[in-house]
PDB file of C-alpha atoms in Angstrom:
ATOM      1  CA  MET A   1     -11.674 -14.201   4.760  1.00 44.00           C
ATOM      2  CA  GLN A   2     -14.675 -11.955   4.170  1.00 45.00           C
ATOM      3  CA  SER A   3     -16.210 -11.261   0.807  1.00 42.00           C
ATOM      4  CA  SER A   4     -15.583  -7.580   0.032  1.00 44.00           C
ATOM      5  CA  THR A   5     -18.160  -6.982  -2.736  1.00 62.00           C
ATOM      6  CA  PRO A   6     -20.453  -4.797  -0.533  1.00 72.00           C
ATOM      7  CA  PHE A   7     -17.559  -2.412   0.184  1.00 86.00           C
ATOM      8  CA  LEU A   8     -17.114  -1.248  -3.425  1.00 91.00           C
ATOM      9  CA  LEU A   9     -17.352   2.567  -3.646  1.00 94.00           C
ATOM     10  CA  SER A  10     -19.194   4.451  -6.361  1.00 94.00           C
ATOM     11  CA  GLU A  11     -17.409   6.690  -8.875  1.00 94.00           C
ATOM     12  CA  GLN A  12     -18.419   9.811  -6.950  1.00 96.00           C
ATOM     13  CA  GLU A  13     -17.342   8.365  -3.566  1.00 96.00           C
ATOM     14  CA  THR A  14     -14.000   7.252  -5.019  1.00 96.00           C
ATOM     15  CA  GLN A  15     -13.315  10.751  -6.336  1.00 96.00           C
ATOM     16  CA  GLN A  16     -14.373  12.274  -2.992  1.00 96.00           C
ATOM     17  CA  PHE A  17     -11.933   9.989  -1.146  1.00 97.00           C
ATOM     18  CA  LEU A  18      -9.082  10.834  -3.545  1.00 97.00           C
ATOM     19  CA  ASN A  19      -9.826  14.571  -3.254  1.00 96.00           C
ATOM     20  CA  LEU A  20      -9.614  14.231   0.525  1.00 96.00           C
ATOM     21  CA  LEU A  21      -6.208  12.549   0.160  1.00 96.00           C
ATOM     22  CA  GLN A  22      -5.147  15.065  -2.542  1.00 95.00           C
ATOM     23  CA  LEU A  23      -4.243  12.252  -4.937  1.00 95.00           C
ATOM     24  CA  GLU A  24      -5.137  11.561  -8.556  1.00 94.00           C
ATOM     25  CA  LYS A  25      -6.493   8.287  -9.882  1.00 93.00           C
ATOM     26  CA  LEU A  26      -4.155   5.427 -10.720  1.00 91.00           C
ATOM     27  CA  LYS A  27      -2.817   6.017 -14.217  1.00 90.00           C
ATOM     28  CA  GLU A  28      -2.215   3.326 -16.809  1.00 89.00           C
ATOM     29  CA  GLY A  29       1.305   1.918 -16.526  1.00 89.00           C
ATOM     30  CA  GLU A  30       1.846   3.374 -13.034  1.00 92.00           C
ATOM     31  CA  CYS A  31       3.359   1.028 -10.420  1.00 95.00           C
ATOM     32  CA  LYS A  32       0.501  -0.377  -8.344  1.00 95.00           C
ATOM     33  CA  LEU A  33       2.678  -0.959  -5.283  1.00 95.00           C
ATOM     34  CA  LYS A  34       4.043   2.618  -5.221  1.00 95.00           C
ATOM     35  CA  TYR A  35       0.538   4.004  -5.631  1.00 97.00           C
ATOM     36  CA  LEU A  36      -0.753   1.728  -2.850  1.00 96.00           C
ATOM     37  CA  GLU A  37       2.014   2.964  -0.536  1.00 95.00           C
ATOM     38  CA  ALA A  38       1.034   6.568  -1.325  1.00 96.00           C
ATOM     39  CA  LEU A  39      -2.634   5.795  -0.594  1.00 97.00           C
ATOM     40  CA  VAL A  40      -1.774   4.211   2.763  1.00 95.00           C
ATOM     41  CA  GLN A  41       0.560   7.044   3.768  1.00 93.00           C
ATOM     42  CA  LYS A  42      -1.906   9.795   2.833  1.00 95.00           C
ATOM     43  CA  THR A  43      -4.810   8.047   4.577  1.00 95.00           C
ATOM     44  CA  GLN A  44      -2.797   7.711   7.781  1.00 92.00           C
ATOM     45  CA  GLU A  45      -1.842  11.409   7.597  1.00 92.00           C
ATOM     46  CA  VAL A  46      -5.246  12.871   6.693  1.00 94.00           C
ATOM     47  CA  ILE A  47      -7.859  10.625   8.352  1.00 94.00           C
ATOM     48  CA  PRO A  48      -7.629  10.524  12.178  1.00 92.00           C
ATOM     49  CA  PHE A  49      -7.308   7.147  13.884  1.00 91.00           C
ATOM     50  CA  GLN A  50      -9.726   7.676  16.795  1.00 89.00           C
ATOM     51  CA  ASN A  51     -12.893   6.405  18.456  1.00 84.00           C
ATOM     52  CA  LEU A  52     -13.974   9.608  20.211  1.00 84.00           C
ATOM     53  CA  PHE A  53     -16.985   9.857  17.902  1.00 80.00           C
ATOM     54  CA  LEU A  54     -18.523   7.000  19.904  1.00 80.00           C
ATOM     55  CA  LEU A  55     -18.869   9.346  22.889  1.00 82.00           C
ATOM     56  CA  GLN A  56     -21.173  11.815  21.119  1.00 79.00           C
ATOM     57  CA  HIS A  57     -24.196   9.635  21.933  1.00 78.00           C
ATOM     58  CA  LYS A  58     -25.432   8.413  25.274  1.00 83.00           C
ATOM     59  CA  PHE A  59     -24.809   4.755  26.045  1.00 82.00           C
ATOM     60  CA  GLU A  60     -28.488   3.840  25.558  1.00 83.00           C
ATOM     61  CA  GLN A  61     -28.533   5.463  22.097  1.00 82.00           C
ATOM     62  CA  ARG A  62     -25.455   3.703  20.733  1.00 80.00           C
ATOM     63  CA  ASN A  63     -25.944   1.047  18.082  1.00 81.00           C
ATOM     64  CA  GLN A  64     -24.055  -0.769  15.350  1.00 82.00           C
ATOM     65  CA  LEU A  65     -23.073   1.582  12.541  1.00 84.00           C
ATOM     66  CA  SER A  66     -24.330   0.948   9.024  1.00 87.00           C
ATOM     67  CA  PHE A  67     -21.916   1.012   6.097  1.00 89.00           C
ATOM     68  CA  GLN A  68     -23.397   4.335   4.955  1.00 91.00           C
ATOM     69  CA  GLU A  69     -22.592   5.865   8.367  1.00 90.00           C
ATOM     70  CA  ILE A  70     -19.074   4.401   8.239  1.00 92.00           C
ATOM     71  CA  LYS A  71     -18.508   5.861   4.762  1.00 94.00           C
ATOM     72  CA  LYS A  72     -19.667   9.277   5.947  1.00 93.00           C
ATOM     73  CA  LEU A  73     -17.161   9.218   8.842  1.00 93.00           C
ATOM     74  CA  VAL A  74     -14.277   8.421   6.489  1.00 95.00           C
ATOM     75  CA  LEU A  75     -15.188  10.521   3.439  1.00 95.00           C
ATOM     76  CA  THR A  76     -15.766  13.646   5.547  1.00 94.00           C
ATOM     77  CA  GLY A  77     -12.387  13.204   7.241  1.00 93.00           C
ATOM     78  CA  THR A  78     -13.881  12.577  10.700  1.00 92.00           C
ATOM     79  CA  GLY A  79     -12.040   9.269  10.939  1.00 91.00           C
ATOM     80  CA  GLY A  80     -12.513   6.259  13.178  1.00 91.00           C
ATOM     81  CA  TYR A  81     -10.780   3.073  14.220  1.00 89.00           C
ATOM     82  CA  CYS A  82      -9.947  -0.039  12.193  1.00 90.00           C
ATOM     83  CA  LEU A  83     -13.551  -1.280  11.877  1.00 89.00           C
ATOM     84  CA  VAL A  84     -14.480   2.082  10.343  1.00 92.00           C
ATOM     85  CA  ILE A  85     -11.501   3.002   8.146  1.00 94.00           C
ATOM     86  CA  SER A  86     -10.488  -0.438   6.796  1.00 93.00           C
ATOM     87  CA  PRO A  87     -13.815  -1.375   5.083  1.00 93.00           C
ATOM     88  CA  VAL A  88     -14.014   1.990   3.283  1.00 95.00           C
ATOM     89  CA  PHE A  89     -10.338   1.881   2.292  1.00 96.00           C
ATOM     90  CA  CYS A  90     -10.891  -1.665   1.014  1.00 94.00           C
ATOM     91  CA  GLY A  91     -13.773  -0.352  -1.110  1.00 95.00           C
ATOM     92  CA  LEU A  92     -11.508   2.389  -2.464  1.00 96.00           C
ATOM     93  CA  LEU A  93      -8.875  -0.165  -3.483  1.00 96.00           C
ATOM     94  CA  GLN A  94     -11.490  -2.308  -5.212  1.00 94.00           C
ATOM     95  CA  SER A  95     -12.881   0.655  -7.129  1.00 95.00           C
ATOM     96  CA  LEU A  96      -9.323   1.447  -8.303  1.00 95.00           C
ATOM     97  CA  GLY A  97      -8.860  -2.086  -9.672  1.00 93.00           C
ATOM     98  CA  TYR A  98      -7.040  -3.780  -6.782  1.00 95.00           C
ATOM     99  CA  GLN A  99      -7.993  -7.314  -5.720  1.00 93.00           C
ATOM    100  CA  ALA A 100      -8.565  -6.370  -2.082  1.00 93.00           C
ATOM    101  CA  SER A 101     -10.340  -8.317   0.656  1.00 90.00           C
ATOM    102  CA  LEU A 102     -11.221  -7.393   4.226  1.00 88.00           C
ATOM    103  CA  ILE A 103      -9.747  -9.871   6.714  1.00 84.00           C
ATOM    104  CA  CYS A 104     -10.384 -10.538  10.375  1.00 80.00           C
ATOM    105  CA  GLY A 105      -7.554  -9.696  12.744  1.00 76.00           C
ATOM    106  CA  SER A 106      -6.451  -9.764  16.340  1.00 73.00           C
ATOM    107  CA  CYS A 107      -4.749  -6.862  18.076  1.00 73.00           C
ATOM    108  CA  ARG A 108      -2.848  -7.265  21.356  1.00 68.00           C
ATOM    109  CA  GLY A 109      -3.988 -10.859  21.791  1.00 66.00           C
ATOM    110  CA  ILE A 110      -7.749 -10.173  21.772  1.00 71.00           C
ATOM    111  CA  PRO A 111      -9.368 -12.456  19.149  1.00 71.00           C
ATOM    112  CA  LYS A 112     -11.295 -10.900  16.256  1.00 75.00           C
ATOM    113  CA  ASN A 113     -11.098  -7.275  17.425  1.00 80.00           C
ATOM    114  CA  HIS A 114      -9.303  -5.908  14.373  1.00 82.00           C
ATOM    115  CA  ALA A 115      -9.848  -5.527  10.625  1.00 86.00           C
ATOM    116  CA  ALA A 116      -7.077  -5.397   8.032  1.00 87.00           C
ATOM    117  CA  ILE A 117      -6.858  -5.734   4.243  1.00 90.00           C
ATOM    118  CA  LEU A 118      -5.256  -8.401   2.065  1.00 90.00           C
ATOM    119  CA  VAL A 119      -4.339  -7.446  -1.518  1.00 93.00           C
ATOM    120  CA  ASN A 120      -3.808 -10.305  -3.992  1.00 91.00           C
ATOM    121  CA  ASN A 121      -1.972 -10.405  -7.331  1.00 92.00           C
ATOM    122  CA  LEU A 122      -0.474  -6.939  -6.905  1.00 94.00           C
ATOM    123  CA  LEU A 123       2.730  -7.218  -8.960  1.00 92.00           C
ATOM    124  CA  GLU A 124       2.821 -10.948  -9.710  1.00 90.00           C
ATOM    125  CA  ASN A 125       0.343 -13.803  -9.792  1.00 90.00           C
ATOM    126  CA  GLU A 126      -0.482 -15.242  -6.350  1.00 84.00           C
ATOM    127  CA  ASP A 127       1.508 -12.613  -4.413  1.00 89.00           C
ATOM    128  CA  LYS A 128      -0.159 -11.263  -1.252  1.00 89.00           C
ATOM    129  CA  TYR A 129       0.280  -8.000   0.649  1.00 91.00           C
ATOM    130  CA  LEU A 130      -1.005  -7.209   4.129  1.00 88.00           C
ATOM    131  CA  VAL A 131      -2.277  -3.606   4.269  1.00 91.00           C
ATOM    132  CA  GLU A 132      -2.649  -2.028   7.729  1.00 89.00           C
ATOM    133  CA  VAL A 133      -4.137   1.394   7.116  1.00 91.00           C
ATOM    134  CA  SER A 134      -5.707   1.807  10.581  1.00 89.00           C
ATOM    135  CA  ILE A 135      -3.464   0.309  13.247  1.00 82.00           C
ATOM    136  CA  GLY A 136      -2.416   3.503  15.029  1.00 80.00           C
ATOM    137  CA  PHE A 137       1.043   3.998  13.514  1.00 77.00           C
ATOM    138  CA  LYS A 138       2.524   4.504  10.058  1.00 81.00           C
ATOM    139  CA  ASN A 139       3.564   1.448   8.083  1.00 82.00           C
ATOM    140  CA  LYS A 140       3.933   0.086   4.570  1.00 85.00           C
ATOM    141  CA  PRO A 141       2.176  -2.797   2.797  1.00 89.00           C
ATOM    142  CA  LEU A 142       3.863  -6.042   3.856  1.00 86.00           C
ATOM    143  CA  LYS A 143       4.552  -8.726   1.252  1.00 87.00           C
ATOM    144  CA  ILE A 144       3.755 -12.121   2.755  1.00 84.00           C
ATOM    145  CA  ASP A 145       6.332 -14.314   1.061  1.00 81.00           C
ATOM    146  CA  PHE A 146       8.257 -15.700   4.029  1.00 77.00           C
ATOM    147  CA  ASP A 147       7.886 -19.092   5.654  1.00 75.00           C
ATOM    148  CA  LYS A 148       8.848 -18.248   9.227  1.00 74.00           C
ATOM    149  CA  LYS A 149      10.282 -14.749   9.669  1.00 77.00           C
ATOM    150  CA  SER A 150      10.408 -11.595   7.549  1.00 78.00           C
ATOM    151  CA  GLU A 151      13.414  -9.364   6.968  1.00 79.00           C
ATOM    152  CA  LEU A 152      14.153  -6.452   9.306  1.00 78.00           C
ATOM    153  CA  TYR A 153      12.260  -3.281   8.354  1.00 74.00           C
ATOM    154  CA  ASN A 154      13.322   0.283   9.149  1.00 73.00           C
ATOM    155  CA  TYR A 155      10.305   2.563   8.982  1.00 68.00           C
ATOM    156  CA  SER A 156       8.608   5.292  10.979  1.00 62.00           C
ATOM    157  CA  PHE A 157       9.346   4.771  14.689  1.00 59.00           C
ATOM    158  CA  GLY A 158      11.879   1.957  14.688  1.00 64.00           C
ATOM    159  CA  GLN A 159      13.058  -1.421  13.478  1.00 68.00           C
ATOM    160  CA  PHE A 160      10.643  -4.326  13.367  1.00 70.00           C
ATOM    161  CA  TYR A 161      10.062  -7.703  11.773  1.00 73.00           C
ATOM    162  CA  PHE A 162       7.127 -10.074  11.323  1.00 75.00           C
ATOM    163  CA  GLU A 163       7.074 -13.709  12.326  1.00 72.00           C
ATOM    164  CA  TRP A 164       4.625 -16.574  12.004  1.00 69.00           C
ATOM    165  CA  GLU A 165       3.884 -17.602  15.569  1.00 59.00           C
ATOM    166  CA  ARG A 166       1.683 -20.702  15.437  1.00 49.00           C
ATOM    167  CA  LEU A 167      -0.150 -22.927  13.001  1.00 43.00           C
ATOM    168  CA  TYR A 168      -2.762 -25.488  14.007  1.00 39.00           C
ATOM    169  CA  ARG A 169      -4.166 -28.165  11.766  1.00 36.00           C
ATOM    170  CA  CYS A 170      -4.715 -31.923  11.835  1.00 31.00           C
ATOM    171  CA  LYS A 171      -1.174 -32.208  10.497  1.00 36.00           C
ATOM    172  CA  GLN A 172       1.563 -29.613  10.091  1.00 39.00           C
ATOM    173  CA  ILE A 173       1.883 -27.892   6.739  1.00 40.00           C
ATOM    174  CA  SER A 174       4.149 -25.070   5.554  1.00 45.00           C
ATOM    175  CA  PHE A 175       2.803 -21.506   5.348  1.00 42.00           C
ATOM    176  CA  SER A 176       3.889 -21.110   1.740  1.00 46.00           C
ATOM    177  CA  GLN A 177       1.829 -24.171   0.779  1.00 46.00           C
ATOM    178  CA  ILE A 178      -1.248 -22.713   2.488  1.00 40.00           C
ATOM    179  CA  PHE A 179      -0.941 -19.416   0.626  1.00 44.00           C
ATOM    180  CA  LYS A 180      -0.297 -21.242  -2.625  1.00 43.00           C
ATOM    181  CA  ASP A 181      -3.466 -23.318  -2.238  1.00 40.00           C
ATOM    182  CA  ASN A 182      -5.517 -20.357  -0.892  1.00 37.00           C
ATOM    183  CA  LYS A 183      -6.974 -22.557   1.844  1.00 34.00           C
ATOM    184  CA  ILE A 184      -6.894 -20.090   4.734  1.00 33.00           C
ATOM    185  CA  SER A 185     -10.221 -19.811   6.530  1.00 30.00           C
ATOM    186  CA  ILE A 186      -8.923 -17.654   9.404  1.00 30.00           C
ATOM    187  CA  PHE A 187      -6.157 -15.075   9.084  1.00 32.00           C
ATOM    188  CA  TRP A 188      -5.143 -13.416  12.324  1.00 32.00           C
ATOM    189  CA  CYS A 189      -2.581 -10.638  12.384  1.00 35.00           C
ATOM    190  CA  SER A 190      -1.589 -10.149  15.997  1.00 34.00           C
ATOM    191  CA  LEU A 191       0.215  -6.816  16.175  1.00 33.00           C
ATOM    192  CA  TYR A 192       1.614  -4.681  18.985  1.00 32.00           C
ATOM    193  CA  LYS A 193       3.394  -7.765  20.420  1.00 33.00           C
ATOM    194  CA  ARG A 194       6.722  -6.399  21.632  1.00 32.00           C
ATOM    195  CA  GLN A 195       9.868  -8.425  22.081  1.00 31.00           C
ATOM    196  CA  LEU A 196      11.203  -6.950  25.306  1.00 31.00           C
ATOM    197  CA  ALA A 197      13.630  -9.622  26.461  1.00 32.00           C
ATOM    198  CA  ILE A 198      16.562  -7.238  26.940  1.00 31.00           C
ATOM    199  CA  ASN A 199      14.696  -4.496  28.744  1.00 36.00           C
ATOM    200  CA  ARG A 200      12.438  -6.863  30.684  1.00 37.00           C
ATOM    201  CA  LYS A 201      15.480  -8.372  32.426  1.00 39.00           C
ATOM    202  CA  SER A 202      16.719  -5.000  33.585  1.00 40.00           C
ATOM    203  CA  PHE A 203      13.188  -4.000  34.561  1.00 39.00           C
ATOM    204  CA  HIS A 204      12.671  -7.009  36.827  1.00 44.00           C
ATOM    205  CA  LYS A 205      15.941  -6.262  38.613  1.00 45.00           C
ATOM    206  CA  GLN A 206      14.384  -3.112  40.029  1.00 43.00           C
ATOM    207  CA  THR A 207      13.107  -3.248  43.582  1.00 40.00           C
ATOM    208  CA  ARG A 208       9.450  -3.834  44.286  1.00 44.00           C
ATOM    209  CA  ASN A 209       9.050  -0.302  45.611  1.00 45.00           C
ATOM    210  CA  GLN A 210      10.430   1.155  42.407  1.00 46.00           C
ATOM    211  CA  ARG A 211       8.077  -0.939  40.311  1.00 44.00           C
ATOM    212  CA  HIS A 212       5.019   0.312  42.170  1.00 47.00           C
ATOM    213  CA  ASN A 213       6.199   3.924  41.999  1.00 46.00           C
ATOM    214  CA  LYS A 214       4.065   5.657  39.376  1.00 39.00           C
ATOM    215  CA  GLN A 215       6.757   7.930  38.013  1.00 39.00           C
ATOM    216  CA  ASN A 216       6.121   7.127  34.336  1.00 36.00           C
ATOM    217  CA  LEU A 217       9.696   5.916  33.989  1.00 35.00           C
ATOM    218  CA  TYR A 218       8.599   2.855  32.030  1.00 32.00           C
ATOM    219  CA  PRO A 219       6.034   2.620  29.240  1.00 34.00           C
ATOM    220  CA  LYS A 220       2.699   0.986  30.040  1.00 35.00           C
ATOM    221  CA  PHE A 221       3.318  -2.145  27.986  1.00 32.00           C
ATOM    222  CA  PHE A 222       5.584  -3.539  30.720  1.00 30.00           C
ATOM    223  CA  LYS A 223       2.465  -4.070  32.803  1.00 31.00           C
ATOM    224  CA  GLN A 224       0.504  -5.402  29.836  1.00 29.00           C
ATOM    225  CA  ARG A 225       3.060  -8.023  28.819  1.00 29.00           C
ATOM    226  CA  LYS A 226       1.791 -10.629  31.296  1.00 28.00           C
ATOM    227  CA  SER A 227      -1.855 -10.277  30.301  1.00 25.00           C
ATOM    228  CA  THR A 228      -0.970 -10.435  26.596  1.00 28.00           C
ATOM    229  CA  ALA A 229       0.906 -13.693  27.079  1.00 27.00           C
ATOM    230  CA  HIS A 230      -2.003 -15.062  29.106  1.00 26.00           C
ATOM    231  CA  VAL A 231      -4.465 -14.308  26.323  1.00 28.00           C
ATOM    232  CA  ASP A 232      -2.160 -15.978  23.799  1.00 30.00           C
ATOM    233  CA  MET A 233      -1.996 -19.115  25.941  1.00 29.00           C
ATOM    234  CA  GLN A 234      -5.781 -19.180  26.156  1.00 31.00           C
ATOM    235  CA  CYS A 235      -6.015 -18.909  22.370  1.00 32.00           C
ATOM    236  CA  GLN A 236      -3.588 -21.797  22.069  1.00 34.00           C
ATOM    237  CA  LYS A 237      -5.656 -24.022  24.373  1.00 34.00           C
ATOM    238  CA  ILE A 238      -8.890 -23.142  22.617  1.00 33.00           C
ATOM    239  CA  THR A 239      -7.417 -23.857  19.188  1.00 36.00           C
ATOM    240  CA  GLN A 240      -5.948 -27.169  20.298  1.00 35.00           C
ATOM    241  CA  LYS A 241      -9.283 -28.136  21.822  1.00 36.00           C
ATOM    242  CA  ASN A 242     -11.109 -27.268  18.601  1.00 36.00           C
ATOM    243  CA  GLN A 243      -8.577 -29.324  16.683  1.00 36.00           C
ATOM    244  CA  LYS A 244      -9.535 -32.434  18.684  1.00 35.00           C
ATOM    245  CA  VAL A 245     -13.243 -32.028  18.028  1.00 30.00           C
ATOM    246  CA  LYS A 246     -12.532 -31.385  14.333  1.00 30.00           C
ATOM    247  CA  THR A 247     -14.212 -28.005  13.889  1.00 28.00           C
ATOM    248  CA  THR A 248     -14.546 -26.354  10.495  1.00 29.00           C
ATOM    249  CA  HIS A 249     -11.785 -23.852  11.337  1.00 31.00           C
ATOM    250  CA  CYS A 250      -8.915 -26.109  10.359  1.00 31.00           C
ATOM    251  CA  PHE A 251      -6.400 -23.324   9.727  1.00 37.00           C
ATOM    252  CA  SER A 252      -5.276 -20.645  12.164  1.00 42.00           C
ATOM    253  CA  ALA A 253      -2.202 -18.605  11.298  1.00 50.00           C
ATOM    254  CA  PHE A 254      -0.839 -15.986  13.688  1.00 57.00           C
ATOM    255  CA  LEU A 255       1.303 -13.256  12.171  1.00 63.00           C
ATOM    256  CA  GLU A 256       2.974 -11.211  14.889  1.00 63.00           C
ATOM    257  CA  MET A 257       4.946  -7.994  14.742  1.00 62.00           C
ATOM    258  CA  PHE A 258       8.047  -7.648  16.915  1.00 62.00           C
ATOM    259  CA  LEU A 259       9.700  -4.334  17.639  1.00 58.00           C
ATOM    260  CA  VAL A 260      13.418  -4.348  18.254  1.00 60.00           C
ATOM    261  CA  SER A 261      13.554  -3.140  21.849  1.00 54.00           C
ATOM    262  CA  LYS A 262      16.660  -1.012  21.536  1.00 55.00           C
ATOM    263  CA  SER A 263      15.350   1.032  18.623  1.00 55.00           C
ATOM    264  CA  LEU A 264      11.969   1.451  20.329  1.00 55.00           C
ATOM    265  CA  PHE A 265      13.497   2.951  23.464  1.00 58.00           C
ATOM    266  CA  THR A 266      15.819   5.169  21.425  1.00 63.00           C
ATOM    267  CA  CYS A 267      12.778   6.504  19.624  1.00 59.00           C
ATOM    268  CA  LEU A 268      10.793   7.007  22.841  1.00 59.00           C
ATOM    269  CA  ARG A 269      13.722   8.825  24.397  1.00 62.00           C
ATOM    270  CA  ALA A 270      13.984  11.113  21.371  1.00 62.00           C
ATOM    271  CA  LEU A 271      10.251  11.843  21.339  1.00 58.00           C
ATOM    272  CA  ALA A 272      10.111  12.586  25.058  1.00 60.00           C
ATOM    273  CA  ASN A 273      13.522  14.306  25.019  1.00 60.00           C
ATOM    274  CA  TRP A 274      14.687  12.014  27.820  1.00 56.00           C
ATOM    275  CA  PRO A 275      18.272  12.593  29.012  1.00 55.00           C
ATOM    276  CA  LYS A 276      20.702   9.784  28.213  1.00 54.00           C
ATOM    277  CA  LYS A 277      22.886  10.400  31.282  1.00 53.00           C
ATOM    278  CA  LYS A 278      22.558  11.880  34.744  1.00 49.00           C
ATOM    279  CA  GLU A 279      24.846  14.747  33.702  1.00 52.00           C
ATOM    280  CA  ASP A 280      22.384  15.678  30.950  1.00 52.00           C
ATOM    281  CA  LEU A 281      19.572  15.737  33.477  1.00 46.00           C
ATOM    282  CA  HIS A 282      21.645  18.011  35.742  1.00 51.00           C
ATOM    283  CA  ASP A 283      22.415  20.361  32.837  1.00 54.00           C
ATOM    284  CA  ARG A 284      18.764  20.495  31.886  1.00 49.00           C
ATOM    285  CA  SER A 285      17.709  21.422  35.425  1.00 49.00           C
ATOM    286  CA  LYS A 286      20.352  24.197  35.419  1.00 51.00           C
ATOM    287  CA  LYS A 287      18.968  25.611  32.178  1.00 49.00           C
ATOM    288  CA  SER A 288      15.417  25.563  33.514  1.00 47.00           C
ATOM    289  CA  THR A 289      16.439  27.458  36.679  1.00 47.00           C
ATOM    290  CA  GLN A 290      18.309  30.043  34.596  1.00 49.00           C
ATOM    291  CA  PHE A 291      15.234  30.509  32.431  1.00 44.00           C
ATOM    292  CA  THR A 292      13.005  31.120  35.457  1.00 45.00           C
ATOM    293  CA  LYS A 293      15.477  33.671  36.875  1.00 47.00           C
ATOM    294  CA  ASP A 294      15.574  35.575  33.602  1.00 48.00           C
TER     295      ASP A 294
END
């Protein structure tokens, strides 16, 4: 877990950020969790999640951004990706009195390519909330108080739950004990990991010719599933190897997000206006021909 002291925003920068979000400062007696949810929601609506700004310079002229450059991208509303938005948002939370820390994350199985925020002692002593303000979709702060699997959440684009995937140490220990003792040295949140067991079975029943047909009938993550699993297996081998040689990284906790496949495809169908039946497709083609005739 990284020390977040350098990310603290000044009074003027805090007010500039809040003006951008069209929010007032946290008032005395106001619920910190509700205000945090409002901050996350407004940030995701106002500040673009993008990395197109990287293309404004030639490859030879690109370099690592300073924190001042990162702050400028966020406070002007230009936006960025997780390594840009999360540090500045963490500084905003700290300036508002939250005990926030920037944590290292993993997205889609690639180690240490993501940054998230951990908020401690929000409503009670020793409670912890995972804040994902720049992950590419809307979400709420997640309370980490479960040993193996979280409850089912209904928010934004579908149903999802979180689950602890693996824990490596010299001897097994419960997750709740780790959080209680605050002994985590690495905290990885591996998101975008879909549970596609139901749809994967039906997908693999298709003929080989249909699979190679690029008709955009299936989302891209069908093709990415194999590579994601492969990366996870590599991480497992590396961690087990490090465990034998007794490295300093004695704790590795993987928190993964699983989308319920059925709700995901219902949502995708609604967004793309996909027909549910062949009859609907036939009716739609009729309407389109009538429109062209008119």
